[in-house]
Coordinates of C-alpha atoms and ligand atoms in Angstrom, one line a residue:
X242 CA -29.4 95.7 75.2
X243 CA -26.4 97.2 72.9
X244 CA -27.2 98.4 69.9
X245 CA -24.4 96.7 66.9
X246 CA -23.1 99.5 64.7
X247 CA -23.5 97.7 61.3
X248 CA -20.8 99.2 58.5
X249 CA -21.3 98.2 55.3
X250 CA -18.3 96.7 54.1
X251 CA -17.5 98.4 50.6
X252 CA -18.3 96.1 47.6
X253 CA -15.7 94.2 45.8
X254 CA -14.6 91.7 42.9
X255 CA -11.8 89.5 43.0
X256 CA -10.4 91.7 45.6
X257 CA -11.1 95.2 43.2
X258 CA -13.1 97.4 45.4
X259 CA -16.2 98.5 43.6
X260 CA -16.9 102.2 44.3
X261 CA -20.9 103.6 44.7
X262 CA -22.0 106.3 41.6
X263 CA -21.8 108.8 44.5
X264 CA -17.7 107.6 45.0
X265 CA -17.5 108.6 41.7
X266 CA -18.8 112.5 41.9
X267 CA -16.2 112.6 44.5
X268 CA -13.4 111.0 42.8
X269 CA -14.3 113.2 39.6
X270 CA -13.4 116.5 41.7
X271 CA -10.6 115.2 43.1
X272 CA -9.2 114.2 39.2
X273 CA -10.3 117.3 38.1
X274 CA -8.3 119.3 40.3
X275 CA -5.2 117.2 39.2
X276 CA -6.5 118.1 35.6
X277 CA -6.5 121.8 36.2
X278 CA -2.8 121.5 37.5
X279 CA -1.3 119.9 35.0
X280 CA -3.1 121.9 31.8
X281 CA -1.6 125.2 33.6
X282 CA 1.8 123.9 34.2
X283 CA 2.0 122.8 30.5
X284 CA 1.3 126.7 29.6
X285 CA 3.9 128.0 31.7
X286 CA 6.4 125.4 30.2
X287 CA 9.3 126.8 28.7
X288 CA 12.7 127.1 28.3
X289 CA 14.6 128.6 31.9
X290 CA 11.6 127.4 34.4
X291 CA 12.6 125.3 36.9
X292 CA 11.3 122.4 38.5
X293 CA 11.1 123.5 41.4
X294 CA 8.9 127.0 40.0
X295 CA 6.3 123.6 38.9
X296 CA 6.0 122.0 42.3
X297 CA 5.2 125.1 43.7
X298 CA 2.6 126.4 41.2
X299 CA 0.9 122.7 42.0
X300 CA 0.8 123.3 45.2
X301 CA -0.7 126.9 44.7
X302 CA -3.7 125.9 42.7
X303 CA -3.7 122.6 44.9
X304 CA -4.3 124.7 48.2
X305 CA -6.6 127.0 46.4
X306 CA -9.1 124.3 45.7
X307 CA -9.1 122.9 49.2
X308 CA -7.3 119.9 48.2
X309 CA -3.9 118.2 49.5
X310 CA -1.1 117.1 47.3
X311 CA -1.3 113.2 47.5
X312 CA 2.3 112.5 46.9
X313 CA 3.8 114.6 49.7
X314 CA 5.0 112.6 51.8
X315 CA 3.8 109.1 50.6
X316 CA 6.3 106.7 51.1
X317 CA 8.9 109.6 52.3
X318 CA 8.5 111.2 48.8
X319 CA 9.7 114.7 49.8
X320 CA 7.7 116.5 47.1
X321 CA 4.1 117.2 45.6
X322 CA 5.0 116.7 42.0
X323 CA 6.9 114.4 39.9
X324 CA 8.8 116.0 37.8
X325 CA 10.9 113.7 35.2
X326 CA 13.0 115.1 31.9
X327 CA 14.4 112.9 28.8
X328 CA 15.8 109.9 30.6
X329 CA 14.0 110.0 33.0
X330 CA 10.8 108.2 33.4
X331 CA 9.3 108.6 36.4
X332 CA 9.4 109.8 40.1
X333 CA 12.0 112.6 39.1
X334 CA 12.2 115.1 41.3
X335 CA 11.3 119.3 41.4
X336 CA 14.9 120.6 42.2
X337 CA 15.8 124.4 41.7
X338 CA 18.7 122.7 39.6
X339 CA 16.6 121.3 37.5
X340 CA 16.0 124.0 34.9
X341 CA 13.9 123.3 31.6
X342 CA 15.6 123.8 28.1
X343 CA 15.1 123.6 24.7
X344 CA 14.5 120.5 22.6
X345 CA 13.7 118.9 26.7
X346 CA 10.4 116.4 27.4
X347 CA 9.0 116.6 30.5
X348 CA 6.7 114.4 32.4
X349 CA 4.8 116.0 35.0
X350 CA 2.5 113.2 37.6
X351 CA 0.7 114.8 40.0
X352 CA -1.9 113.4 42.7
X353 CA -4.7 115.0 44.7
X354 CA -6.2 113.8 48.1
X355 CA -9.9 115.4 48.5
X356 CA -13.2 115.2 50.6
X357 CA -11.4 111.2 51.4
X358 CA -10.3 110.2 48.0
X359 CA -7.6 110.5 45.5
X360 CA -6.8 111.9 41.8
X361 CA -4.1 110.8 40.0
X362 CA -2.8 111.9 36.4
X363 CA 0.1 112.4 34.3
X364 CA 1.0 114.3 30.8
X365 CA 4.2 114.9 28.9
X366 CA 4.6 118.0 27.6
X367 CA 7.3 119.3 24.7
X368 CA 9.9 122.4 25.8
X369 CA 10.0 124.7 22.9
X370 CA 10.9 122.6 19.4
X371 CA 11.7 119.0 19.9
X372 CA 13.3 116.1 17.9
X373 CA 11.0 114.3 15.7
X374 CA 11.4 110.7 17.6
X375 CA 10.4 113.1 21.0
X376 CA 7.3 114.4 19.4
X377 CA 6.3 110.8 17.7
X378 CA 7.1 108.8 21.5
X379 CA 5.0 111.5 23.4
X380 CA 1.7 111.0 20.5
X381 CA 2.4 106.9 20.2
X382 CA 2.4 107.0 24.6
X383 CA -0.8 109.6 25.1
X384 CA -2.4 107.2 21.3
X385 CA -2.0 104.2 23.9
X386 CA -3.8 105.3 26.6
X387 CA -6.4 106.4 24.5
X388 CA -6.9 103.1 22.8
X389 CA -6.6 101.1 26.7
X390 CA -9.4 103.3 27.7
X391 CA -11.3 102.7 25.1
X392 CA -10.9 98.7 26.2
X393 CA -12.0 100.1 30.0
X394 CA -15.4 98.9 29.6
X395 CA -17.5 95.6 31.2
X396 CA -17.2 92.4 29.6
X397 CA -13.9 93.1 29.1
X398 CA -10.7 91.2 31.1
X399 CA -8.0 94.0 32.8
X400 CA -5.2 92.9 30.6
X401 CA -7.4 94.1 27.5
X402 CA -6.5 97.0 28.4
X403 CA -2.8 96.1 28.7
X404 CA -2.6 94.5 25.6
X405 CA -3.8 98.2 24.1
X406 CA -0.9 99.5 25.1
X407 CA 1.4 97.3 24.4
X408 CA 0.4 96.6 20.9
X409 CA 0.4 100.3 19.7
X410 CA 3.3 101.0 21.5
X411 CA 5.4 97.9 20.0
X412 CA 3.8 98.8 16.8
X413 CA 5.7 102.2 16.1
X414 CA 9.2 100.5 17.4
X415 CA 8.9 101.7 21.3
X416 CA 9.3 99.6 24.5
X417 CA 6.5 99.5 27.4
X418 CA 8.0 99.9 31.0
X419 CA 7.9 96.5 33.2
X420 CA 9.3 97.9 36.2
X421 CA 6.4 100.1 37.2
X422 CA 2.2 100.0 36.8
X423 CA -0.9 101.3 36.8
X424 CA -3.3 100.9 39.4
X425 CA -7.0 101.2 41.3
X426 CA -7.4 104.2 42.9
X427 CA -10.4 105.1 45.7
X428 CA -9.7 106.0 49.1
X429 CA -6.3 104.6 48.3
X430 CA -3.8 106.1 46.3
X431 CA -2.7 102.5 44.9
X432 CA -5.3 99.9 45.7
X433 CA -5.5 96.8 43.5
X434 CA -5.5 95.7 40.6
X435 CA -1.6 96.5 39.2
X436 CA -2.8 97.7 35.8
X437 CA 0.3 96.4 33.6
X438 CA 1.2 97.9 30.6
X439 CA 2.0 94.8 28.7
X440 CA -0.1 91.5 29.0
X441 CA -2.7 89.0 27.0
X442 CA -5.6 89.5 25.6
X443 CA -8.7 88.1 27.9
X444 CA -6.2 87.3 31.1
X445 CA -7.0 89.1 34.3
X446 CA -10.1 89.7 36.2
X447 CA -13.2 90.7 34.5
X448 CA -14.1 94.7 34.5
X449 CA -17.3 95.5 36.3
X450 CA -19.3 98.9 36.5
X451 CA -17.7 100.8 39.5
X452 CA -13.6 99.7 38.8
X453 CA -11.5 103.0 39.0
X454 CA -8.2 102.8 37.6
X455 CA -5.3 104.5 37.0
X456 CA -4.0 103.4 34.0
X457 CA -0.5 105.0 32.9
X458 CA 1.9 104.0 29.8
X459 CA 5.5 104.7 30.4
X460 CA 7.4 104.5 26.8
X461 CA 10.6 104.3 26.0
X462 CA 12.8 104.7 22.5
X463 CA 15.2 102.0 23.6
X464 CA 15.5 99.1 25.9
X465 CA 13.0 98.8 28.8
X466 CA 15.7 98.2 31.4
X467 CA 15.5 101.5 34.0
X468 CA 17.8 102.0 37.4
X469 CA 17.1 104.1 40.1
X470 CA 19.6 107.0 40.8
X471 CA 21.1 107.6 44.4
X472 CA 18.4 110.0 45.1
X473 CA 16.4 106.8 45.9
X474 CA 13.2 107.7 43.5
X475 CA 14.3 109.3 40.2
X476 CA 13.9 106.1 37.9
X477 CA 15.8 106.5 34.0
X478 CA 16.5 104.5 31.4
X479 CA 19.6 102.5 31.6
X480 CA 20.8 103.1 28.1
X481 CA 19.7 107.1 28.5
X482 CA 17.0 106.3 26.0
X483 CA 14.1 108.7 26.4
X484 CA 11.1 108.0 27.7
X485 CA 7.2 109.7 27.9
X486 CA 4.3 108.8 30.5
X487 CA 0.9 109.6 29.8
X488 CA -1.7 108.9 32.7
X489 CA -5.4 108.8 33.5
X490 CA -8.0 108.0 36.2
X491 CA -10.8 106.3 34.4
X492 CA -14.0 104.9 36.2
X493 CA -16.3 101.4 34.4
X494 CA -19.5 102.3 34.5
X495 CA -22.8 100.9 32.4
X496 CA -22.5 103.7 30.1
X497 CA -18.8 102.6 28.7
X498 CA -15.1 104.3 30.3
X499 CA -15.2 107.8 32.1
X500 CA -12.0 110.2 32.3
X501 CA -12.2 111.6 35.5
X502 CA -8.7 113.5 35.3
X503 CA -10.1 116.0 32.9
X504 CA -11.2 119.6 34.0
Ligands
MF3_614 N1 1.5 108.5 39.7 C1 2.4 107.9 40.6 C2 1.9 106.5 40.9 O1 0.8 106.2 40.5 C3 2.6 108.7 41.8 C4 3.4 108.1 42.8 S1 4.8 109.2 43.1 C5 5.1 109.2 44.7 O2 2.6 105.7 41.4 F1 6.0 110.1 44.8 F2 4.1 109.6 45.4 F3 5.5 108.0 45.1
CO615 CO1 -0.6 106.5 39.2

């Protein structure tokens, strides 16, 4: 008689896959290498580094940890990091061109893929002295996060979380980005649920130990309208507004919200 191979099928809610304690560990080490990457690139940050010098130095400590740079290659994305200045909000790209000066903000995303799972984080960091508004849009943006993961914990609905955002950021005059998300992560680098950053309060499915998630504010100082430039991934503000993006990987678990993208 065959013998049936029984795989347990991983466990979900409405669709969210729920990841095992174990899951977790792993996803922890894969965040925390994403961690380490971006705290050293924001102490080599000043004026006259390039782009470019960033991707590579990712990639470095990347390599060295036995990981593999998640965004190389996903969806044709030609790069490991994300490298996006003033304007730009996300998905800018490491050219040698692209050379940092003063009075610039920078937002660096970077992802990880290790032992099967991904790590996925973001920061914006200051070149040198910057304007006031620059300084005040990066604290309101990394202030929002803060306060969503804070909502990150059971009982609560996903756009709780949203709503965070959206309210501190509209607060202090800012706009939240529509065009773009946050997101589960797992084995996936984007698995459901879309983690808006704008929403009602107690709409969306309900948060249960073992959600990870990806949630990331994009701000901006004007109107929340972006376009895409002919390089087919650099996304800016249409009225060259400026914008900051702040992102964590967070897992729900019984003891409240966990930041796995810390070192
Ligand atoms: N942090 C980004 C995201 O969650 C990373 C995707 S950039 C890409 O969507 F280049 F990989 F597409
Ligand atoms: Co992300």
């Amino acid at each position: 008689m065959r013998k049936t191979v029984l795989i347990p099928s991983p466990r979900r809610a409405r669709g969210i896959i729920l990841k095992a304690p174990w899951e977790i560990d792993i996803l922890r080490k894969a965040n925390a290498i994403v961690a380490e990457v971006l705290l050293r690139l924001k102490e080599i940050i000043q004026p006259g580094v390039t782009a470019w010098d960033l991707n590579r130095i990712a990639e470095e400590i990347c390599e060295k940890r036995g990981a593999r740079p998640a965004f190389k290659g996903y969806r044709g994305y030609p790069f490991s990091l994300c490298v996006s200045v003033n304007a730009e909000v996300v998905h800018g790209m490491p050219l040698k061109e692209k050379v940092l000066k003063e009075g610039d903000i920078v937002s660096l995303d970077f992802g990880t893929f290790y032992e099967g799972y991904y790590g996925d984080a973001a920061i914006t960091v200051a070149v040198g002295e910057v304007s006031a508004q620059a300084y005040d849009l990066m604290k309101v943006t990394e202030e929002a996060l803060n306060l969503a993961i804070e909502k990150a914990h059971i009982g609560n609905r996903l756009q709780d979380i949203s709503v965070a955002i959206q309210r501190h950021v509209e607060k202090h005059g800012y706009n939240v980005v529509r065009d773009f998300v946050g997101h589960g992560i797992g084995q996936s680098l984007h698995e459901p649920p879309e983690v808006p950053n704008f929403g009602r309060p107690g709409k969306g499915p309900r948060l249960k130990a073992g959600m990870v998630l990806a949630i990331e504010p994009m701000v901006v100082t004007g109107s929340y309208q972006l376009e895409i430039l002919p390089d087919g991934w650099t996304a800016v503000t249409k009225d060259g507004g400026l914008a900051a993006h702040f992102e964590h990987s967070i897992a729900i678990t019984a003891q409240g919200p966990q930041i796995l993208s810390k070192v």
